[in-house]
PDB file of C-alpha atoms in Angstrom:
ATOM      1  CA  UNK A 589     114.573  96.967 101.939  1.00  0.00           C
ATOM      2  CA  UNK A 590     111.352  96.393 100.562  1.00  0.00           C
ATOM      3  CA  UNK A 591     110.620 100.396  99.890  1.00  0.00           C
ATOM      4  CA  UNK A 592     113.969 100.507  97.786  1.00  0.00           C
ATOM      5  CA  UNK A 593     113.894  97.272  95.989  1.00  0.00           C
ATOM      6  CA  UNK A 594     110.460  98.651  94.731  1.00  0.00           C
ATOM      7  CA  UNK A 595     111.903 102.160  93.658  1.00  0.00           C
ATOM      8  CA  UNK A 596     114.877 100.506  92.184  1.00  0.00           C
ATOM      9  CA  UNK A 597     112.727  97.936  90.354  1.00  0.00           C
ATOM     10  CA  UNK A 598     110.561 100.895  89.247  1.00  0.00           C
ATOM     11  CA  UNK A 599     113.365 102.967  88.433  1.00  0.00           C
ATOM     12  CA  UNK A 600     115.090 100.235  86.389  1.00  0.00           C
ATOM     13  CA  UNK A 601     111.921  99.204  84.570  1.00  0.00           C
ATOM     14  CA  UNK A 602     110.829 102.613  83.376  1.00  0.00           C
ATOM     15  CA  UNK A 603     112.610 102.715  80.260  1.00  0.00           C
ATOM     16  CA  UNK A 604     110.977  98.975  79.206  1.00  0.00           C
ATOM     17  CA  UNK A 605     107.401 101.081  79.475  1.00  0.00           C
ATOM     18  CA  UNK A 606     106.742 100.373  83.400  1.00  0.00           C
ATOM     19  CA  UNK A 607     104.649 102.361  85.247  1.00  0.00           C
ATOM     20  CA  UNK A 608     103.939 102.906  89.004  1.00  0.00           C
ATOM     21  CA  UNK A 609     100.418 101.782  90.421  1.00  0.00           C
ATOM     22  CA  UNK A 610      99.229 101.934  93.768  1.00  0.00           C
ATOM     23  CA  UNK A 611      95.369 101.326  93.395  1.00  0.00           C
ATOM     24  CA  UNK A 612      93.994 100.285  96.831  1.00  0.00           C
ATOM     25  CA  UNK A 613      97.208 100.930  98.343  1.00  0.00           C
ATOM     26  CA  UNK A 614      98.581  97.551  96.025  1.00  0.00           C
ATOM     27  CA  UNK A 615     102.045  98.353  94.813  1.00  0.00           C
ATOM     28  CA  UNK A 616     102.842  97.051  91.876  1.00  0.00           C
ATOM     29  CA  UNK A 617     105.071  97.972  88.791  1.00  0.00           C
ATOM     30  CA  UNK A 618     102.815  97.590  85.895  1.00  0.00           C
ATOM     31  CA  UNK A 619     103.492  97.187  82.050  1.00  0.00           C
ATOM     32  CA  UNK A 620     100.040  97.449  80.571  1.00  0.00           C
ATOM     33  CA  UNK A 621     100.890  96.741  77.191  1.00  0.00           C
ATOM     34  CA  UNK A 622     102.485  93.460  78.228  1.00  0.00           C
ATOM     35  CA  UNK A 623      99.287  92.655  80.835  1.00  0.00           C
ATOM     36  CA  UNK A 624     101.948  91.983  83.147  1.00  0.00           C
ATOM     37  CA  UNK A 625     102.843  93.363  87.126  1.00  0.00           C
ATOM     38  CA  UNK A 626     105.155  92.955  89.468  1.00  0.00           C
ATOM     39  CA  UNK A 627     104.844  92.812  93.180  1.00  0.00           C
ATOM     40  CA  UNK A 628     107.544  92.999  95.674  1.00  0.00           C
ATOM     41  CA  UNK A 629     107.543  91.040  99.062  1.00  0.00           C
ATOM     42  CA  UNK A 630     109.722  89.652 101.764  1.00  0.00           C
ATOM     43  CA  UNK A 631     109.930  85.728 101.535  1.00  0.00           C
ATOM     44  CA  UNK A 632     110.360  82.656 103.918  1.00  0.00           C
ATOM     45  CA  UNK A 633     113.919  80.962 104.402  1.00  0.00           C
ATOM     46  CA  UNK A 634     112.892  78.707 101.201  1.00  0.00           C
ATOM     47  CA  UNK A 635     113.176  81.838  99.048  1.00  0.00           C
ATOM     48  CA  UNK A 636     115.652  81.658  96.238  1.00  0.00           C
ATOM     49  CA  UNK A 637     116.006  77.991  96.879  1.00  0.00           C
ATOM     50  CA  UNK A 638     115.670  75.335  94.746  1.00  0.00           C
ATOM     51  CA  UNK A 639     113.297  72.640  95.811  1.00  0.00           C
ATOM     52  CA  UNK A 640     111.516  73.981  98.619  1.00  0.00           C
ATOM     53  CA  UNK A 641     108.499  75.522  98.386  1.00  0.00           C
ATOM     54  CA  UNK A 642     108.592  79.367  99.525  1.00  0.00           C
ATOM     55  CA  UNK A 643     105.821  81.548 100.335  1.00  0.00           C
ATOM     56  CA  UNK A 644     105.556  84.968 101.633  1.00  0.00           C
ATOM     57  CA  UNK A 645     106.817  86.124 105.113  1.00  0.00           C
ATOM     58  CA  UNK A 646     104.055  88.267 106.225  1.00  0.00           C
ATOM     59  CA  UNK A 647     100.118  87.381 105.195  1.00  0.00           C
ATOM     60  CA  UNK A 648      99.318  89.361 102.447  1.00  0.00           C
ATOM     61  CA  UNK A 649      95.474  90.202 101.997  1.00  0.00           C
ATOM     62  CA  UNK A 650      92.645  90.459  99.583  1.00  0.00           C
ATOM     63  CA  UNK A 651      94.845  92.702  96.679  1.00  0.00           C
ATOM     64  CA  UNK A 652      97.095  89.631  96.348  1.00  0.00           C
ATOM     65  CA  UNK A 653      94.390  86.975  96.611  1.00  0.00           C
ATOM     66  CA  UNK A 654      92.577  88.802  93.817  1.00  0.00           C
ATOM     67  CA  UNK A 655      95.758  88.678  91.905  1.00  0.00           C
ATOM     68  CA  UNK A 656      96.511  85.150  91.875  1.00  0.00           C
ATOM     69  CA  UNK A 657      92.600  84.583  91.492  1.00  0.00           C
ATOM     70  CA  UNK A 658      93.301  86.094  88.009  1.00  0.00           C
ATOM     71  CA  UNK A 659      96.299  84.907  87.206  1.00  0.00           C
ATOM     72  CA  UNK A 660      94.266  81.302  87.626  1.00  0.00           C
ATOM     73  CA  UNK A 661      91.042  82.856  85.473  1.00  0.00           C
ATOM     74  CA  UNK A 662      93.949  83.391  82.281  1.00  0.00           C
ATOM     75  CA  UNK A 663      94.922  79.880  82.239  1.00  0.00           C
ATOM     76  CA  UNK A 664      91.234  78.212  82.703  1.00  0.00           C
ATOM     77  CA  UNK A 665      90.563  79.703  79.533  1.00  0.00           C
ATOM     78  CA  UNK A 666      93.336  80.077  77.490  1.00  0.00           C
ATOM     79  CA  UNK A 667      91.355  79.567  73.964  1.00  0.00           C
ATOM     80  CA  UNK A 668      90.092  83.049  75.232  1.00  0.00           C
ATOM     81  CA  UNK A 669      93.240  84.644  76.462  1.00  0.00           C
ATOM     82  CA  UNK A 670      92.937  88.135  74.124  1.00  0.00           C
ATOM     83  CA  UNK A 671      89.217  88.665  75.271  1.00  0.00           C
ATOM     84  CA  UNK A 672      89.989  87.631  79.221  1.00  0.00           C
ATOM     85  CA  UNK A 673      93.324  89.378  79.333  1.00  0.00           C
ATOM     86  CA  UNK A 674      91.045  92.434  78.493  1.00  0.00           C
ATOM     87  CA  UNK A 675      88.341  91.870  80.674  1.00  0.00           C
ATOM     88  CA  UNK A 676      90.644  90.513  84.005  1.00  0.00           C
ATOM     89  CA  UNK A 677      93.839  93.008  83.463  1.00  0.00           C
ATOM     90  CA  UNK A 678      97.368  91.615  84.583  1.00  0.00           C
ATOM     91  CA  UNK A 679      99.562  88.841  85.199  1.00  0.00           C
ATOM     92  CA  UNK A 680     100.649  89.664  88.669  1.00  0.00           C
ATOM     93  CA  UNK A 681     104.376  88.088  89.352  1.00  0.00           C
ATOM     94  CA  UNK A 682     105.921  88.088  93.118  1.00  0.00           C
ATOM     95  CA  UNK A 683     109.442  89.523  93.200  1.00  0.00           C
ATOM     96  CA  UNK A 684     110.145  87.466  96.620  1.00  0.00           C
ATOM     97  CA  UNK A 685     113.445  88.711  98.515  1.00  0.00           C
ATOM     98  CA  UNK A 686     114.691  87.044 101.979  1.00  0.00           C
ATOM     99  CA  UNK A 687     117.710  88.462 104.020  1.00  0.00           C
ATOM    100  CA  UNK A 688     119.555  85.507 105.353  1.00  0.00           C
ATOM    101  CA  UNK A 689     122.474  85.939 107.859  1.00  0.00           C
ATOM    102  CA  UNK A 690     125.035  85.814 104.741  1.00  0.00           C
ATOM    103  CA  UNK A 691     123.287  86.205 101.650  1.00  0.00           C
ATOM    104  CA  UNK A 692     120.077  87.596  99.842  1.00  0.00           C
ATOM    105  CA  UNK A 693     118.221  85.462  97.874  1.00  0.00           C
ATOM    106  CA  UNK A 694     115.568  86.418  95.352  1.00  0.00           C
ATOM    107  CA  UNK A 695     113.395  84.851  92.804  1.00  0.00           C
ATOM    108  CA  UNK A 696     110.722  86.353  90.576  1.00  0.00           C
ATOM    109  CA  UNK A 697     107.749  83.931  90.798  1.00  0.00           C
ATOM    110  CA  UNK A 698     104.399  83.492  89.204  1.00  0.00           C
ATOM    111  CA  UNK A 699     101.704  82.465  92.232  1.00  0.00           C
ATOM    112  CA  UNK A 700      99.210  80.252  91.453  1.00  0.00           C
ATOM    113  CA  UNK A 701      97.587  79.709  95.043  1.00  0.00           C
ATOM    114  CA  UNK A 702      97.077  81.451  98.238  1.00  0.00           C
ATOM    115  CA  UNK A 703      95.356  80.157 101.863  1.00  0.00           C
ATOM    116  CA  UNK A 704      95.154  82.296 104.665  1.00  0.00           C
ATOM    117  CA  UNK A 705      97.557  84.711 103.281  1.00  0.00           C
ATOM    118  CA  UNK A 706     100.141  82.963 102.459  1.00  0.00           C
ATOM    119  CA  UNK A 707     101.233  81.609  98.919  1.00  0.00           C
ATOM    120  CA  UNK A 708     101.755  78.053  98.823  1.00  0.00           C
ATOM    121  CA  UNK A 709     101.909  77.069  95.108  1.00  0.00           C
ATOM    122  CA  UNK A 710     103.521  78.593  91.995  1.00  0.00           C
ATOM    123  CA  UNK A 711     103.329  78.163  88.106  1.00  0.00           C
ATOM    124  CA  UNK A 712     106.597  78.946  87.474  1.00  0.00           C
ATOM    125  CA  UNK A 713     109.603  80.528  89.173  1.00  0.00           C
ATOM    126  CA  UNK A 714     112.895  82.122  88.264  1.00  0.00           C
ATOM    127  CA  UNK A 715     115.300  81.562  91.056  1.00  0.00           C
ATOM    128  CA  UNK A 716     117.783  84.314  90.824  1.00  0.00           C
ATOM    129  CA  UNK A 717     121.625  84.242  91.820  1.00  0.00           C
ATOM    130  CA  UNK A 718     122.061  84.904  95.682  1.00  0.00           C
ATOM    131  CA  UNK A 719     124.065  88.217  96.373  1.00  0.00           C
ATOM    132  CA  UNK A 720     126.614  87.321  99.016  1.00  0.00           C
ATOM    133  CA  UNK A 721     126.476  90.007 102.109  1.00  0.00           C
ATOM    134  CA  UNK A 722     130.417  90.471 103.115  1.00  0.00           C
ATOM    135  CA  UNK A 723     132.091  93.396 103.754  1.00  0.00           C
ATOM    136  CA  UNK A 724     132.183  95.348 100.546  1.00  0.00           C
ATOM    137  CA  UNK A 725     129.414  97.783 100.601  1.00  0.00           C
ATOM    138  CA  UNK A 726     126.744  97.602  98.089  1.00  0.00           C
ATOM    139  CA  UNK A 727     125.625 101.042  97.073  1.00  0.00           C
ATOM    140  CA  UNK A 728     121.937 101.039  95.783  1.00  0.00           C
ATOM    141  CA  UNK A 729     121.286 104.831  93.678  1.00  0.00           C
ATOM    142  CA  UNK A 730     118.011 105.866  94.291  1.00  0.00           C
ATOM    143  CA  UNK A 731     116.331 107.916  91.523  1.00  0.00           C
ATOM    144  CA  UNK A 732     116.982 111.424  91.381  1.00  0.00           C
ATOM    145  CA  UNK A 733     113.329 112.973  92.401  1.00  0.00           C
ATOM    146  CA  UNK A 734     112.574 116.282  93.141  1.00  0.00           C
ATOM    147  CA  UNK A 735     111.634 117.166  96.767  1.00  0.00           C
ATOM    148  CA  UNK A 736     108.082 117.742  97.185  1.00  0.00           C
ATOM    149  CA  UNK A 737     106.572 120.317  99.581  1.00  0.00           C
ATOM    150  CA  UNK A 738     103.338 119.670 101.491  1.00  0.00           C
ATOM    151  CA  UNK A 739     101.510 122.578 102.538  1.00  0.00           C
ATOM    152  CA  UNK A 740     100.175 121.916 106.114  1.00  0.00           C
ATOM    153  CA  UNK A 741      97.152 123.568 107.372  1.00  0.00           C
ATOM    154  CA  UNK A 742      95.401 124.063 110.917  1.00  0.00           C
ATOM    155  CA  UNK A 743      91.855 123.102 110.606  1.00  0.00           C
ATOM    156  CA  UNK A 744      89.903 125.842 112.160  1.00  0.00           C
TER     157      UNK A 744
END
């Protein structure tokens, strides 16, 4: 589900100037002109619900912690926002997804704090409508990409 969501997000946002970034093996969808990035991750049971504070399901590493730190640094120096954006880079939003028994819940949220790999604070949350899981199949069309052949050679 994660890989398909990343692929579809990138395909849908490409016409708007968004590009793929996987620097440091950190999969982002980036709009450099706007200074924005989106990372996709699985959320806990509170994902997509108004009221409780959601978190990521699995602990995140240094890349996520550094992205949240950069988000916070932009706030601390709002009067110097232009210079800091150029120095710090991107404001990183998190697309949280949670697969429940009868629905998929999602939200696009701006993290503000993380502890022990778990996001525990949000500056802004945009809760998206849930998608019910029923007998009707939902087909997600993946982008039509060319086949890639990777030559494999035995080392001598």
